[in-house]
């Protein structure tokens, strides 16, 4: 059966099979979306003002080297609080996080369970949805970049009364041709070479004015794709263009309607070659056996043929605060 690896806007995380199943999905998506749009007409919410407008829930393991830049950057783009889960780290993460815990920026939870990333996120929603209007789930190698606005919350506000979940797409970054680098430098500044197009998966922003059902079959990998709920009505996510994403783990790629993405997630997947090897050696919060071998590295590295400087509009602020 023939497959395609990309379309006008996306490189697919997994090649798309062209066949009857895909054809049927593309046909059925129209009536399904109509049904859900009708349901949404009766599922608007009145958002409550909460302690935080936007927060991140993240799990980390042996990533002390990168935590400060990641936190300071996301504070600049409007993240007000961080619910961080430590998964058996053996580095000096406590020293890095101490001032942020002291000033109330970070809530730290010890999470010793291995390969329990999704359960961690479920815990984050259950415990903290009453404190924050929006909750997103990104890793320490992911930087949210609002392009159309200067902070993330301004982008999310138009979705707040009627959309439970918004999905933003990955822009994958590689080594920028470096075997190694001075890691006292900024990830966001040092690494600029990336894939030509966005990846057809990304990360979720959950609107806590809606409900979340952890037992919903759509919520098994909720950091990439999830549904919300209003009463007994399950509601699919939309992407950054407001287009409903009804079928499958990945949003239907053809539902991007512009070459300019108003918000993206920079995924510094490998960093330099040496950092990639260190990442593979230190263990993983999701995989029991890390599958990211040499072949996996080159599979991603060979797609890096463009540059993306969109994050640079925040760099002066970031460099000043990091000094």
C-alpha atoms as one frame of an Amber mdcrd trajectory, in Angstrom:
protein
   0.000   0.000   0.000   1.519   3.405  -0.945   2.491   5.845   1.798   3.293
   9.536   1.962   5.787  11.125   4.344   4.657  14.748   4.164   2.150  17.191
   2.723   2.142  20.925   2.103   2.568  21.881   5.751   3.691  18.802   7.683
   6.288  16.070   7.867   4.388  13.127   9.299   5.592  11.547  12.512   4.577
   8.262  10.922   4.105   7.906   7.144   0.455   8.084   6.135  -0.972   5.087
   4.348  -3.045   5.893   1.296  -5.925   3.471   1.097  -9.562   2.804   1.805
  -9.283   3.404   5.555  -7.804   6.870   5.086 -10.357   7.688   2.374 -13.243
   6.681   4.656 -11.845   8.808   7.492 -11.570  11.826   5.205 -15.182  11.359
   4.134 -16.590  10.722   7.614 -14.780  13.644   9.188 -17.230  16.122   7.627
 -20.448  14.787   9.225 -18.636  13.990  12.483 -17.348  17.538  12.746 -20.811
  18.905  11.999 -22.226  16.831  14.878 -19.577  18.046  17.314 -19.987  21.665
  16.227 -23.702  21.324  16.972 -22.922  19.878  20.397 -20.517  22.716  21.113
 -23.314  25.219  20.607 -24.674  24.013  23.963 -21.347  23.428  25.716 -19.895
  26.878  26.198 -18.475  27.610  29.621 -17.981  30.714  31.697 -14.292  30.686
  32.642 -13.490  31.378  36.272 -10.647  33.621  37.334  -8.078  31.387  39.037
  -4.768  31.832  40.803  -2.829  31.386  37.556  -3.825  32.047  33.965  -1.396
  29.539  32.424   0.745  26.807  33.977   2.990  23.986  32.786   2.906  20.436
  34.109   6.162  18.617  33.328   8.102  15.545  34.404  11.909  15.536  34.337
  14.802  13.179  34.939  18.434  14.317  35.232  17.838  17.597  33.384  19.201
  20.100  35.904  21.505  21.539  33.231  18.526  22.830  31.239  15.910  23.648
  33.870  16.770  27.293  34.563  16.740  28.443  30.922  13.515  26.526  30.281
  11.760  28.088  33.288  13.009  31.634  32.639  12.065  31.470  28.968   8.541
  30.305  29.692   8.079  33.016  32.322   8.869  35.547  29.583   6.163  34.152
  27.284   3.527  34.182  29.993   3.677  30.946  31.988   2.885  31.864  35.593
   3.462  28.568  37.381   5.243  25.240  36.940   4.043  21.936  38.391   7.207
  19.863  38.141   7.503  16.149  38.830  10.947  14.717  39.562  11.404  11.166
  38.286  14.390   9.765  40.229  16.915  12.409  39.177  20.471  11.946  40.387
  21.818  15.380  39.405  21.692  18.691  41.289  18.164  19.674  40.280  17.321
  20.760  43.841  19.862  23.589  43.777  18.478  24.860  40.469  14.859  24.728
  41.588  15.322  26.010  45.150  14.822  29.743  44.382  11.767  29.016  42.213
  10.210  26.869  44.927  10.971  29.568  47.504   9.299  32.345  45.499   6.271
  30.196  44.615   6.998  29.803  40.902   7.453  26.013  41.108   5.464  23.316
  42.863   7.710  20.245  43.084   6.362  16.712  43.420   8.534  13.623  43.836
   7.381  10.992  41.319   9.452   7.820  41.769   7.281   5.610  39.529   9.131
   4.632  36.368   7.521   4.909  32.921   4.516   6.676  34.439   4.517   9.932
  32.496   0.837   9.830  31.555  -0.174   8.979  35.123   1.881  11.986  36.223
  -0.134  14.245  33.914  -3.397  12.758  35.159  -2.250  13.541  38.685  -1.398
  17.106  37.645  -4.874  17.699  36.239  -6.621  16.157  39.234  -4.610  18.120
  41.798  -4.111  21.482  40.139  -6.902  22.205  37.662  -8.587  24.337  40.312
  -5.575  26.669  40.443  -4.942  27.487  36.791  -7.116  28.467  33.833  -4.948
  26.633  31.287  -2.606  23.702  31.855  -0.152  22.501  29.234   2.163  19.497
  29.197   5.601  20.075  27.698   9.004  18.513  28.254  12.201  20.286  29.258
  13.452  20.129  25.640  10.319  21.905  24.355   9.897  25.684  24.174   6.480
  27.189  23.379   6.838  30.039  20.876   3.873  32.377  20.348   4.280  33.985
  16.917   1.050  35.921  16.399   1.104  37.310  19.953   3.841  38.080  22.446
   2.573  35.750  25.132   0.788  32.420  25.135  -2.268  33.444  27.143  -3.240
  36.148  24.643  -3.256  33.478  21.954  -5.407  31.130  24.052  -8.029  33.674
  25.178 -10.242  33.384  22.061 -10.583  29.640  22.749 -11.441  29.981  26.423
 -15.258  29.925  26.350 -15.795  27.159  23.816 -12.758  24.895  23.326 -11.470
  22.443  25.957  -8.215  21.504  24.207  -5.907  23.303  21.775  -3.064  21.480
  20.021   0.128  23.268  18.927   2.520  21.606  16.496   6.191  20.711  16.883
   8.987  22.357  14.957  11.841  19.850  15.226  15.399  21.146  15.786  18.645
  19.188  15.432  22.329  19.659  16.182  22.939  22.716  13.964  25.973  20.729
  12.785  27.642  20.638  16.218  29.241  17.619  17.835  29.243  19.519  21.145
  28.876  23.025  22.505  29.497  25.116  25.592  26.405  24.165  27.573  26.569
  27.401  29.541  25.140  28.930  26.363  21.420  29.068  25.626  19.691  26.177
  23.888  17.305  28.644  22.236  20.202  30.669  20.809  22.688  27.948  19.886
  20.317  25.641  17.987  18.587  27.175  14.967  18.668  24.504  12.214  15.390
  22.623  11.916  13.044  20.656   9.694  11.585  22.413   6.656   8.036  21.849
   7.897   6.160  21.284  11.130   5.546  17.806  12.533   1.957  16.576  12.427
   1.920  16.042  16.197   2.499  18.488  18.979   1.429  19.390  22.486  -1.853
  19.974  24.297  -3.212  23.033  26.114  -6.066  22.020  28.418  -8.784  24.526
  29.340  -9.618  23.691  32.954 -13.084  25.275  32.719 -13.991  21.968  31.049
 -13.802  18.499  32.573 -11.211  15.834  31.882 -11.945  12.100  31.766  -8.757
  10.087  32.239 -10.607   6.923  31.201 -11.589   8.322  27.803  -9.860   6.272
  25.093  -8.709   9.522  23.454  -6.696  10.525  26.518  -4.118   7.755  26.602
  -1.341  10.050  25.360  -2.805  13.318  26.517   0.330  15.422  26.038  -0.058
  14.922  22.244  -3.804  14.538  21.850  -6.765  14.633  24.199 -10.471  15.394
  24.475 -12.295  17.474  27.040 -15.772  17.084  28.441 -18.749  19.239  29.414
 -21.248  17.287  31.436 -21.759  14.027  29.524 -20.586  15.454  26.209 -17.071
  14.541  25.042 -15.493  17.274  22.922 -12.548  16.846  20.510  -9.583  19.212
  20.412  -8.886  21.939  17.889  -5.518  22.909  16.476  -3.949  26.381  16.545
  -6.113  27.372  13.562  -9.314  26.477  15.412  -9.889  23.430  13.190 -11.426
  20.430  14.912  -9.267  17.298  15.141 -11.704  14.411  15.423  -9.972  11.203
  14.331  -6.833   9.451  15.535  -3.985  10.283  17.877  -2.590  12.851  15.452
  -4.608  15.819  14.228  -5.521  15.401  10.556  -2.588  17.176   8.868  -4.553
  18.762   6.035  -6.320  20.898   8.607  -3.732  23.623   8.576  -4.951  26.584
   6.591  -1.922  28.876   6.536   1.831  28.676   6.085   2.198  30.978   9.102
   1.562  29.116  12.345   0.401  31.510  15.090   2.001  29.386  17.821   4.526
  26.545  17.700   6.483  24.272  20.014  10.229  24.248  19.357  11.334  20.693
  20.079  15.103  20.616  20.684  15.023  16.894  20.259  18.725  16.056  19.946
  20.610  19.233  20.819  24.229  18.476  19.850  25.445  14.975  19.055  27.194
  14.678  22.423  24.098  15.851  24.297  22.013  13.329  22.389  24.283  10.489
  23.550  24.109  11.761  27.130  20.323  11.957  26.928  20.112   8.377  25.719
  22.405   7.135  28.497  20.618   8.809  31.411  17.279   6.987  31.151  13.817
   8.101  30.157  10.541   8.971  31.876   8.482   7.216  29.174  10.498   4.347
  27.663  11.836   1.471  29.755  14.450   0.864  27.047  15.280   4.076  25.218
  14.797   3.400  21.467  16.680   6.534  20.416  19.722   4.868  18.867  22.161
   6.052  16.185  19.766   5.221  13.344  16.979   7.145  15.083  19.331  10.114
  15.458  20.177  10.247  11.753  16.568   9.686  10.752  15.807  13.039  12.408
  19.089  14.830  11.702  18.895  14.331   7.932  15.634  16.311   7.818  17.296
  19.466   9.181  17.597  21.743   6.147  16.055  25.027   7.311  16.563  27.625
  10.016  13.961  29.125  12.316  14.669  32.298  14.290  11.144  32.985  15.517
  12.172  32.441  19.132  14.850  35.131  18.765  12.363  37.921  19.485  12.522
  36.789  23.130  16.290  36.280  23.368  17.369  39.686  24.689  14.961  39.320
  27.613  16.166  35.772  28.165  19.862  36.626  28.031  19.414  39.518  30.449
  17.566  37.425  33.015  20.013  34.525  32.666  22.910  36.877  33.455
